[in-house]
Short mmCIF file of C-alpha atoms and ligand atoms in Angstrom, two decimals:
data_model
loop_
_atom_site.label_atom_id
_atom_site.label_comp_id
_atom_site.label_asym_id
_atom_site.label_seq_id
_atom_site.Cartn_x
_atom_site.Cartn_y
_atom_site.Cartn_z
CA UNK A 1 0.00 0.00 0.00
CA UNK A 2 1.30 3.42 -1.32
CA UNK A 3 1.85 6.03 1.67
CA UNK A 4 1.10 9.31 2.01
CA UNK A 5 2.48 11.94 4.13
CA UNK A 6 0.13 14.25 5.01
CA UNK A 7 0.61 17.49 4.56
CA UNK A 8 2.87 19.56 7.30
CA UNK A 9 1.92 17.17 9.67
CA UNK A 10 4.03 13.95 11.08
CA UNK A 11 1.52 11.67 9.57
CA UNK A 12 2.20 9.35 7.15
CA UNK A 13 -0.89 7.32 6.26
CA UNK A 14 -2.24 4.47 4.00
CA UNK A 15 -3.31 5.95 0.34
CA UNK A 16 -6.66 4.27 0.52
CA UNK A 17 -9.10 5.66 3.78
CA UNK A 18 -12.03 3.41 4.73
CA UNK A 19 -14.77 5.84 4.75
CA UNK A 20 -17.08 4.79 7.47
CA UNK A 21 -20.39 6.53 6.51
CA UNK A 22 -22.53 3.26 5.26
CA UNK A 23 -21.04 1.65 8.52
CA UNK A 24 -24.45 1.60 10.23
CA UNK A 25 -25.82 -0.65 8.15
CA UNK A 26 -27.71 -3.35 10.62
CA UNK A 27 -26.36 -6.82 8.61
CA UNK A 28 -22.94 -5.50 8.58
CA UNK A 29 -20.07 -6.76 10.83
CA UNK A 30 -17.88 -3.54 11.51
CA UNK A 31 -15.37 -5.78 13.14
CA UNK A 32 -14.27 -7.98 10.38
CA UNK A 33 -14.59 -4.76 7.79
CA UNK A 34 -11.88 -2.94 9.60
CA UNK A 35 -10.09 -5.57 10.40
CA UNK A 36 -9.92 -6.38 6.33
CA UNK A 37 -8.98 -3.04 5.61
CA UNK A 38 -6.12 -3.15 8.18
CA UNK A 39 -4.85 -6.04 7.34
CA UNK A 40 -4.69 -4.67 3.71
CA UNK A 41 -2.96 -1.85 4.31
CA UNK A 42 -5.19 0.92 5.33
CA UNK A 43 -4.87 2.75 8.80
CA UNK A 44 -6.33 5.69 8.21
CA UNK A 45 -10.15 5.65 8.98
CA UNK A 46 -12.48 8.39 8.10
CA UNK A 47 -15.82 9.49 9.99
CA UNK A 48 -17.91 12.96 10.26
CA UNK A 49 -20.34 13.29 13.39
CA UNK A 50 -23.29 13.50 11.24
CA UNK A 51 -23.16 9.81 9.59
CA UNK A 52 -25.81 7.30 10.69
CA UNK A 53 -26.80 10.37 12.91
CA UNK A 54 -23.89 9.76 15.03
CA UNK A 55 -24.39 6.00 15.09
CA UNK A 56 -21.48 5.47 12.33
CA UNK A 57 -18.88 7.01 15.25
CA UNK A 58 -19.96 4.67 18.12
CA UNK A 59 -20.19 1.50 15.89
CA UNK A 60 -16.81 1.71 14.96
CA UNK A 61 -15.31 2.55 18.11
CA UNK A 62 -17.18 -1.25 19.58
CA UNK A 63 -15.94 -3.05 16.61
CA UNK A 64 -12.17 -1.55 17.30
CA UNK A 65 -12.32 -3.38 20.18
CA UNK A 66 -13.05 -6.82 19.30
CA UNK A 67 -10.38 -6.43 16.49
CA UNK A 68 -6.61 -6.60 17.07
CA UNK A 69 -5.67 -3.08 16.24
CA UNK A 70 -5.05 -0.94 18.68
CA UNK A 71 -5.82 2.84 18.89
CA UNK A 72 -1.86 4.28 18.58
CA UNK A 73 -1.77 1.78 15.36
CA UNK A 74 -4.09 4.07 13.45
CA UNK A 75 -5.15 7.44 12.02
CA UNK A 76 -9.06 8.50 12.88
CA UNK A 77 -10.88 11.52 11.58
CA UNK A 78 -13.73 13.16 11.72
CA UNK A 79 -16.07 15.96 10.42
CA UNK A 80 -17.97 18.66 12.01
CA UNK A 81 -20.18 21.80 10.66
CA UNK A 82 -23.05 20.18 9.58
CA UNK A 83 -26.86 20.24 11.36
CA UNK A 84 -28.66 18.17 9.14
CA UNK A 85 -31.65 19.97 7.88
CA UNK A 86 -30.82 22.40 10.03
CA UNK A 87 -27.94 24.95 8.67
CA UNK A 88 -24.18 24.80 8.52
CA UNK A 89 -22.46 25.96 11.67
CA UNK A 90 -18.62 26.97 11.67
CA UNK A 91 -19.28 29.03 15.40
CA UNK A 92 -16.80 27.95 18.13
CA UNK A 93 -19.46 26.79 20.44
CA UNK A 94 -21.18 24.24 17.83
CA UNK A 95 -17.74 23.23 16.77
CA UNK A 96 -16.11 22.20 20.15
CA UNK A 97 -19.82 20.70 21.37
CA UNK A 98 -19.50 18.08 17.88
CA UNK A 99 -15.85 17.48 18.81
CA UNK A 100 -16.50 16.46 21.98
CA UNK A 101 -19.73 14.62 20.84
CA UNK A 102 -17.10 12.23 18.33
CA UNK A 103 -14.79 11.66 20.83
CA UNK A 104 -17.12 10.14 22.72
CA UNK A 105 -18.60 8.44 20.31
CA UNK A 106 -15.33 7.22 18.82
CA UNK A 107 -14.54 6.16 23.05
CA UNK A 108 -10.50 8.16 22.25
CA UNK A 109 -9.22 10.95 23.65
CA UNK A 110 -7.85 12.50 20.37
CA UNK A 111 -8.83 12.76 16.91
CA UNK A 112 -5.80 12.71 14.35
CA UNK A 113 -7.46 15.09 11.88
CA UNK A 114 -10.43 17.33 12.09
CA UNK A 115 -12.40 18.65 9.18
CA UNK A 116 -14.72 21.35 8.41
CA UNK A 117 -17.28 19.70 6.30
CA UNK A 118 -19.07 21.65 3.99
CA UNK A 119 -18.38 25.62 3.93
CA UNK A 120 -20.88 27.66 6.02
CA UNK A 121 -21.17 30.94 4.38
CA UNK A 122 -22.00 32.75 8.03
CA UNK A 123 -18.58 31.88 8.90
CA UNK A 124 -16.54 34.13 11.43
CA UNK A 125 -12.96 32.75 10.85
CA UNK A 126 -11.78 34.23 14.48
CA UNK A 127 -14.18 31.78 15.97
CA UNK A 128 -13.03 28.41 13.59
CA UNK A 129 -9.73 29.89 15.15
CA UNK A 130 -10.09 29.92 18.55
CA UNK A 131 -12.11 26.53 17.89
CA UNK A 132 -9.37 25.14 16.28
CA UNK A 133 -6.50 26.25 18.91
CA UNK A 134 -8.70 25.11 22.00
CA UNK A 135 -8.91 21.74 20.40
CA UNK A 136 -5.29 21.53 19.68
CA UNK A 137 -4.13 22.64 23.47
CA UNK A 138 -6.11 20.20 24.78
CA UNK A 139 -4.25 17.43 23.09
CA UNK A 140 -8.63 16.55 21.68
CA UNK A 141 -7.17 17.35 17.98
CA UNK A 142 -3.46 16.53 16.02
CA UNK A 143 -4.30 18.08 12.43
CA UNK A 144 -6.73 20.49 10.13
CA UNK A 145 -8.59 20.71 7.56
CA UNK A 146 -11.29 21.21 5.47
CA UNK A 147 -13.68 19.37 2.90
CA UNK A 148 -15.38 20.93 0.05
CA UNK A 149 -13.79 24.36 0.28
CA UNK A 150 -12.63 26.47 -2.66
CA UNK A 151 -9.22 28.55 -2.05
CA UNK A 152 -11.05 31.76 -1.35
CA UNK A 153 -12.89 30.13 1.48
CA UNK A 154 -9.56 28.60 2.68
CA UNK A 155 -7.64 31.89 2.83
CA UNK A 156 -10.34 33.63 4.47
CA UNK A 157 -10.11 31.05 7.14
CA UNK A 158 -6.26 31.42 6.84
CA UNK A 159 -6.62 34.89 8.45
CA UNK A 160 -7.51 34.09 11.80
CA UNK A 161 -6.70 30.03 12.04
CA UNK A 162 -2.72 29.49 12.84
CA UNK A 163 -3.12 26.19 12.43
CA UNK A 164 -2.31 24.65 8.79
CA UNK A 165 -4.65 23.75 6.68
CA UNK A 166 -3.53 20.07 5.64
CA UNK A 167 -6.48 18.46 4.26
CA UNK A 168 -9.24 19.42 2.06
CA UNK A 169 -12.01 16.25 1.23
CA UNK A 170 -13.18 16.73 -2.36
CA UNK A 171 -15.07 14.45 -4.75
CA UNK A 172 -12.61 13.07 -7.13
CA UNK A 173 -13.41 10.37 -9.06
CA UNK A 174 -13.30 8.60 -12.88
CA UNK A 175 -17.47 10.35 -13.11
CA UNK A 176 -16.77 12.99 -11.00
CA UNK A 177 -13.66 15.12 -12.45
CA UNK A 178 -14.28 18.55 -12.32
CA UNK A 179 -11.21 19.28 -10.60
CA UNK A 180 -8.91 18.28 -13.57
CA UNK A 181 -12.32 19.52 -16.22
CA UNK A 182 -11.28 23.26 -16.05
CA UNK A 183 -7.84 22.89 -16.50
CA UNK A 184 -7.51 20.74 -19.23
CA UNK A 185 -10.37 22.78 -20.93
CA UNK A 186 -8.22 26.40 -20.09
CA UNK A 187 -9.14 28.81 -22.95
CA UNK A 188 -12.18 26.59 -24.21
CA UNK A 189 -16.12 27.89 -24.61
CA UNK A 190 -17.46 24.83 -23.56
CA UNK A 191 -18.57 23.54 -20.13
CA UNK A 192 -16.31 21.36 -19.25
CA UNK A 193 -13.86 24.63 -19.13
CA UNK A 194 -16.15 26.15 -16.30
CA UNK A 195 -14.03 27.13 -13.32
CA UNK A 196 -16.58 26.03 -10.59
CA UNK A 197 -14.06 25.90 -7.52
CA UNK A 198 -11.58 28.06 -8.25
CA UNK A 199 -8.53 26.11 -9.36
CA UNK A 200 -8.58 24.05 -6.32
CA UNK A 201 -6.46 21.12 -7.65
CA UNK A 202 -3.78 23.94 -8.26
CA UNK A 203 -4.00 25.55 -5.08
CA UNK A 204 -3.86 22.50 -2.77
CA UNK A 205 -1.03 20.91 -4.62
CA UNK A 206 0.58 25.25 -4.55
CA UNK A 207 0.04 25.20 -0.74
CA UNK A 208 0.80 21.84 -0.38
CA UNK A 209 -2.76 20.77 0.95
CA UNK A 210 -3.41 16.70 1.45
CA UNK A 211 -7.05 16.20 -0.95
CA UNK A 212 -8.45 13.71 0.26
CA UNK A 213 -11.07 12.17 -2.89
CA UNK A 214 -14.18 11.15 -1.87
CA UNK A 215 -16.96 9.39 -3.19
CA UNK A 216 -14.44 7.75 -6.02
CA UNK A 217 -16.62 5.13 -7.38
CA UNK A 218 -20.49 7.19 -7.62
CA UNK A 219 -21.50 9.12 -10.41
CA UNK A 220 -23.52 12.33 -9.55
CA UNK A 221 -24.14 13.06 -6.15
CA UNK A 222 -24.73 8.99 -4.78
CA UNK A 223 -26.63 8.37 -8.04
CA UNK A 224 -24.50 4.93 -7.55
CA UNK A 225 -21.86 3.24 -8.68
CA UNK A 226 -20.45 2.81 -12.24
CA UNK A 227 -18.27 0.33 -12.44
CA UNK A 228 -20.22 -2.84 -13.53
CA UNK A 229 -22.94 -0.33 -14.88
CA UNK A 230 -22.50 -1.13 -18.51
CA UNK A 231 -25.85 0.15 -19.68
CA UNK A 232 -24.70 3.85 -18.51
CA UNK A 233 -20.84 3.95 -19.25
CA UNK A 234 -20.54 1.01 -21.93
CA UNK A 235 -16.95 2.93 -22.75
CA UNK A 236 -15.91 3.44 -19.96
CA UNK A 237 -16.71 -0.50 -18.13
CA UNK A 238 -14.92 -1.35 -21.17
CA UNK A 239 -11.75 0.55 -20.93
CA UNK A 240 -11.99 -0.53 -17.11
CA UNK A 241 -11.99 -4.12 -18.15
CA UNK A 242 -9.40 -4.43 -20.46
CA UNK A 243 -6.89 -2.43 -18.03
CA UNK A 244 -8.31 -4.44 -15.34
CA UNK A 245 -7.02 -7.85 -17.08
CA UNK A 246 -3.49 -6.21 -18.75
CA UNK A 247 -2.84 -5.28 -15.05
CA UNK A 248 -4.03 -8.45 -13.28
CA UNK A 249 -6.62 -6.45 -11.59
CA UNK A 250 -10.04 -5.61 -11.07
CA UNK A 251 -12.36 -2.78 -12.91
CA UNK A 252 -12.96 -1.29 -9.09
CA UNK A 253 -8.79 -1.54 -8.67
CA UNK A 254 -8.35 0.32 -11.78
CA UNK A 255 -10.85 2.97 -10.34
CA UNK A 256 -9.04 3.80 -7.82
CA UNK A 257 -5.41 3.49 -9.88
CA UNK A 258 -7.04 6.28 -11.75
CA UNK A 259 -7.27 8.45 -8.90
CA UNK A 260 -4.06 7.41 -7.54
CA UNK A 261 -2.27 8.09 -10.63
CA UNK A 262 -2.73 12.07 -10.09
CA UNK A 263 0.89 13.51 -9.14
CA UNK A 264 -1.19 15.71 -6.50
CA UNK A 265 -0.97 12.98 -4.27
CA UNK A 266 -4.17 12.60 -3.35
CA UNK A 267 -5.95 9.64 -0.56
CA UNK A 268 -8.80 8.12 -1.77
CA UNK A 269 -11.63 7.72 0.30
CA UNK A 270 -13.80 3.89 -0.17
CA UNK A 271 -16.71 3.37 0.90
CA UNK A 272 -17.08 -0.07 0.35
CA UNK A 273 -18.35 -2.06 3.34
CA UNK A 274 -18.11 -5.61 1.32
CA UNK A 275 -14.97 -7.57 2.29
CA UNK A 276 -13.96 -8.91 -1.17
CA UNK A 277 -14.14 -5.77 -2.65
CA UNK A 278 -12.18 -4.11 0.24
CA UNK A 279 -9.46 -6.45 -1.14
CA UNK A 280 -9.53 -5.97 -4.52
CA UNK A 281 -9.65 -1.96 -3.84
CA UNK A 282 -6.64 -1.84 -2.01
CA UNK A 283 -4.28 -3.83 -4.86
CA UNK A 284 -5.20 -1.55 -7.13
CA UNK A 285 -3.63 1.31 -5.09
CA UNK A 286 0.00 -0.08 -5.87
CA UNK A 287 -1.16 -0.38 -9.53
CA UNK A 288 0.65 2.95 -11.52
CA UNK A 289 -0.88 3.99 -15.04
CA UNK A 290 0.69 5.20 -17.62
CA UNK A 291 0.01 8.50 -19.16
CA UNK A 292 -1.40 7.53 -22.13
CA UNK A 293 -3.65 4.72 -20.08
CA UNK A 294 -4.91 8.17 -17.64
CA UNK A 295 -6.11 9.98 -20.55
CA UNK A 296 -7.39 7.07 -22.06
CA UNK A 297 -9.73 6.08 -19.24
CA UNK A 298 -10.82 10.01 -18.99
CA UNK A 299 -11.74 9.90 -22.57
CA UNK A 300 -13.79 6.68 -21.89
CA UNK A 301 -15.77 8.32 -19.16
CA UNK A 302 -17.05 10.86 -21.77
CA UNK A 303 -15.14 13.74 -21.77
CA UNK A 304 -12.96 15.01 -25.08
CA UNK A 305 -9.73 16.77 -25.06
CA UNK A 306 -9.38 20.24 -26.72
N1 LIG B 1 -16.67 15.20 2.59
C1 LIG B 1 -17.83 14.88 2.07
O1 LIG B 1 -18.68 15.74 1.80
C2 LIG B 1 -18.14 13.43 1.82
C3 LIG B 1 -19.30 13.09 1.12
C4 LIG B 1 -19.56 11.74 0.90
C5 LIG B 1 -18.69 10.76 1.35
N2 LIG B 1 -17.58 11.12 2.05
C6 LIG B 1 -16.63 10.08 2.55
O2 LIG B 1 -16.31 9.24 1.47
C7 LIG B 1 -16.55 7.89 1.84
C8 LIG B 1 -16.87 7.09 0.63
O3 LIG B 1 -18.15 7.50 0.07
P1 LIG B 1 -19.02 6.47 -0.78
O4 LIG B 1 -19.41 5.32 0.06
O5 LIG B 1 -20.05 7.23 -1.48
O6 LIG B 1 -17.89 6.01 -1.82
P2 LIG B 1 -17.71 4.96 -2.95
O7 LIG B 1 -16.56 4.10 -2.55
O8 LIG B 1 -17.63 5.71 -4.22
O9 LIG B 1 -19.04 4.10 -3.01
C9 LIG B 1 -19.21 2.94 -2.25
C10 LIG B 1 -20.60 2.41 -2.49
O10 LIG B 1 -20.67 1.89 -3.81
C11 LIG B 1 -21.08 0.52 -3.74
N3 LIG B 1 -20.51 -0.27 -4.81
C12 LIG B 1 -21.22 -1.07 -5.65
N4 LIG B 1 -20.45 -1.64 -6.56
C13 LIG B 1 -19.19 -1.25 -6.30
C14 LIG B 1 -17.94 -1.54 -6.89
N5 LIG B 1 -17.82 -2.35 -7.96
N6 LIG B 1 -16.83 -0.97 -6.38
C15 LIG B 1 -16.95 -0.15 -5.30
N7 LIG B 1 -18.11 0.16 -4.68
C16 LIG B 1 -19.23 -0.38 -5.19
C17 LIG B 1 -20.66 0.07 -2.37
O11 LIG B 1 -21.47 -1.02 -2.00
P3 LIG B 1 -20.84 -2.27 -1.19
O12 LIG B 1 -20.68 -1.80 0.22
O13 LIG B 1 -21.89 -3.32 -1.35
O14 LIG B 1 -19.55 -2.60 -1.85
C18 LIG B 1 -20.96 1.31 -1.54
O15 LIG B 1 -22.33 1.40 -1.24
C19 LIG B 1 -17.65 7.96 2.89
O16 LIG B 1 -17.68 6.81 3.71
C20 LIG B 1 -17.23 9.19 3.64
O17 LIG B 1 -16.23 8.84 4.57
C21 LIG B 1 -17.29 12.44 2.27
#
């Protein structure tokens, strides 16, 4: 498994997360899924407090325990900022209150990294800041970040926080590619060269930000997976296949070589709560592409270079 060193931190963590937000699924046994993943490679586990309405958090932290991995052998974060049909809350007081919520819930006395999850446009960066250094003094928080912030947002954060910003969670993925989209398409009428986040690709890898992709194998916002969907993306299941059996792999490990291919460095975040596929998944991080195989799997999924 490929490591990566997160960003101005001392943390140097598996390439593939396990994203734990389908972990609350009744049927499922938590135990053996992290367990699988560890034993695969990944140590880096990722959670927000709003997933399965907190239950996500306090499943995982049971199932740690009947596991052999300890605490110290692993990286956990979370997410906070989000009040589900509610609004978006960046205020110190709602911030430390979910902190201290996942820490409970997770049963640890630290979280490695700490997001804020989706931007809330009342923001008042001096309060994220004194948040943010509260957390860290008391030892309850190691790193910081962010997740589904454009640069703006992050500088304007920047002028109060003196923590670093190492992380920023973005969708990434071979249907979801609007981060690469506007560059390659520089200079071009069409949509695909719409600059919807500001050159955030170029940015994070500029101020040496971690992105962490989420989401890697949906298309749309959770319309579902398409690998295996053949009536949808015919190309692109194709393409997937063929590299799948030149590299000894799987369509799913090619995926993720896809995303793992970018030079930004990027973690990919898997959702994947079924053992075998766990497996396959994590192989296909050591898998490297060429250049020409990159491009041609973007083609497949539909999009045309100027
Ligand atoms: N920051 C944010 O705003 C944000 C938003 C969403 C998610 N996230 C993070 O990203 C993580 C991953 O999200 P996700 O679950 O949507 O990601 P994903 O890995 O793209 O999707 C996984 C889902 O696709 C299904 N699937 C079906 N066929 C598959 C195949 N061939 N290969 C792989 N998966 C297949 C899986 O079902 P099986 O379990 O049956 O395999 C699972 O339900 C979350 O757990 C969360 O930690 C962050």
């Amino acid at each position: 498994m490929k490591q990566i060193q997160i960003a101005n931190t001392d943390i140097k963590a598996s390439q593939i997360i396990l994203g734990c937000m389908r972990m609350n699924e009744p049927s499922l046994d938590a135990a053996k899924i992290i367990q699988t993943a560890y034993d695969n490679g990944v140590n880096f586990f990722d959670h927000a407090d709003i997933y399965g309405g907190g239950t996500c958090e306090s499943i995982f932290a049971k199932a740690l325990k009947a596991t052999t991995i300890s605490r110290s052998d692993i990286y956990i974060q979370s997410k906070v900022g989000i009040r589900p049909g509610i609004a978006f809350d960046f205020s110190k007081a709602h911030i430390i209150e979910a902190v201290e919520g996942s820490l409970k819930r997770l049963d640890t006395e630290y979280l490695d990294a700490l997001l804020l999850h989706r931007p809330d446009t009342l923001v008042e960066p001096e309060e994220v800041a004194e948040a943010f250094a509260q957390l860290e003094k008391a030892g309850k928080v190691r790193a910081f970040g962010v997740s589904n912030q454009n640069p703006g947002q992050i500088e304007l954060l920047k002028t109060a926080v003196k923590q670093s910003m190492n992380i920023n969670q973005l969708q990434f993925g071979l249907m979801h590619t609007g981060m690469v989209d506007a560059g390659i398409n520089v200079n071009m009428t069409n949509q695909a060269g719409l600059v919807r986040d500001s050159g955030i690709l170029e940015y994070s890898r500029i101020e040496n930000m971690t992105i962490q992709a989420w989401s890697p194998f949906q298309y749309g916002f959770f319309e579902g997976p398409f690998v295996g969907n053949t009536e949808k993306f015919p190309e692109l299941n194709k393409r997937l296949t063929e590299l799948a059996e030149q590299y000894d792999s799987t369509p799913s490990g090619i995926a993720i070589a896809f995303v793992n291919r970018h030079p930004a460095k990027m973690q990919t975040i898997i959702g994947t709560m079924n053992l075998s596929r766990i497996v396959e998944v994590t192989e296909g991080s050591d898998i490297v592409l060429t250049r020409e195989e990159w491009y041609s799997l973007y083609q497949a999924a539909g999009n045309i270079l100027p």
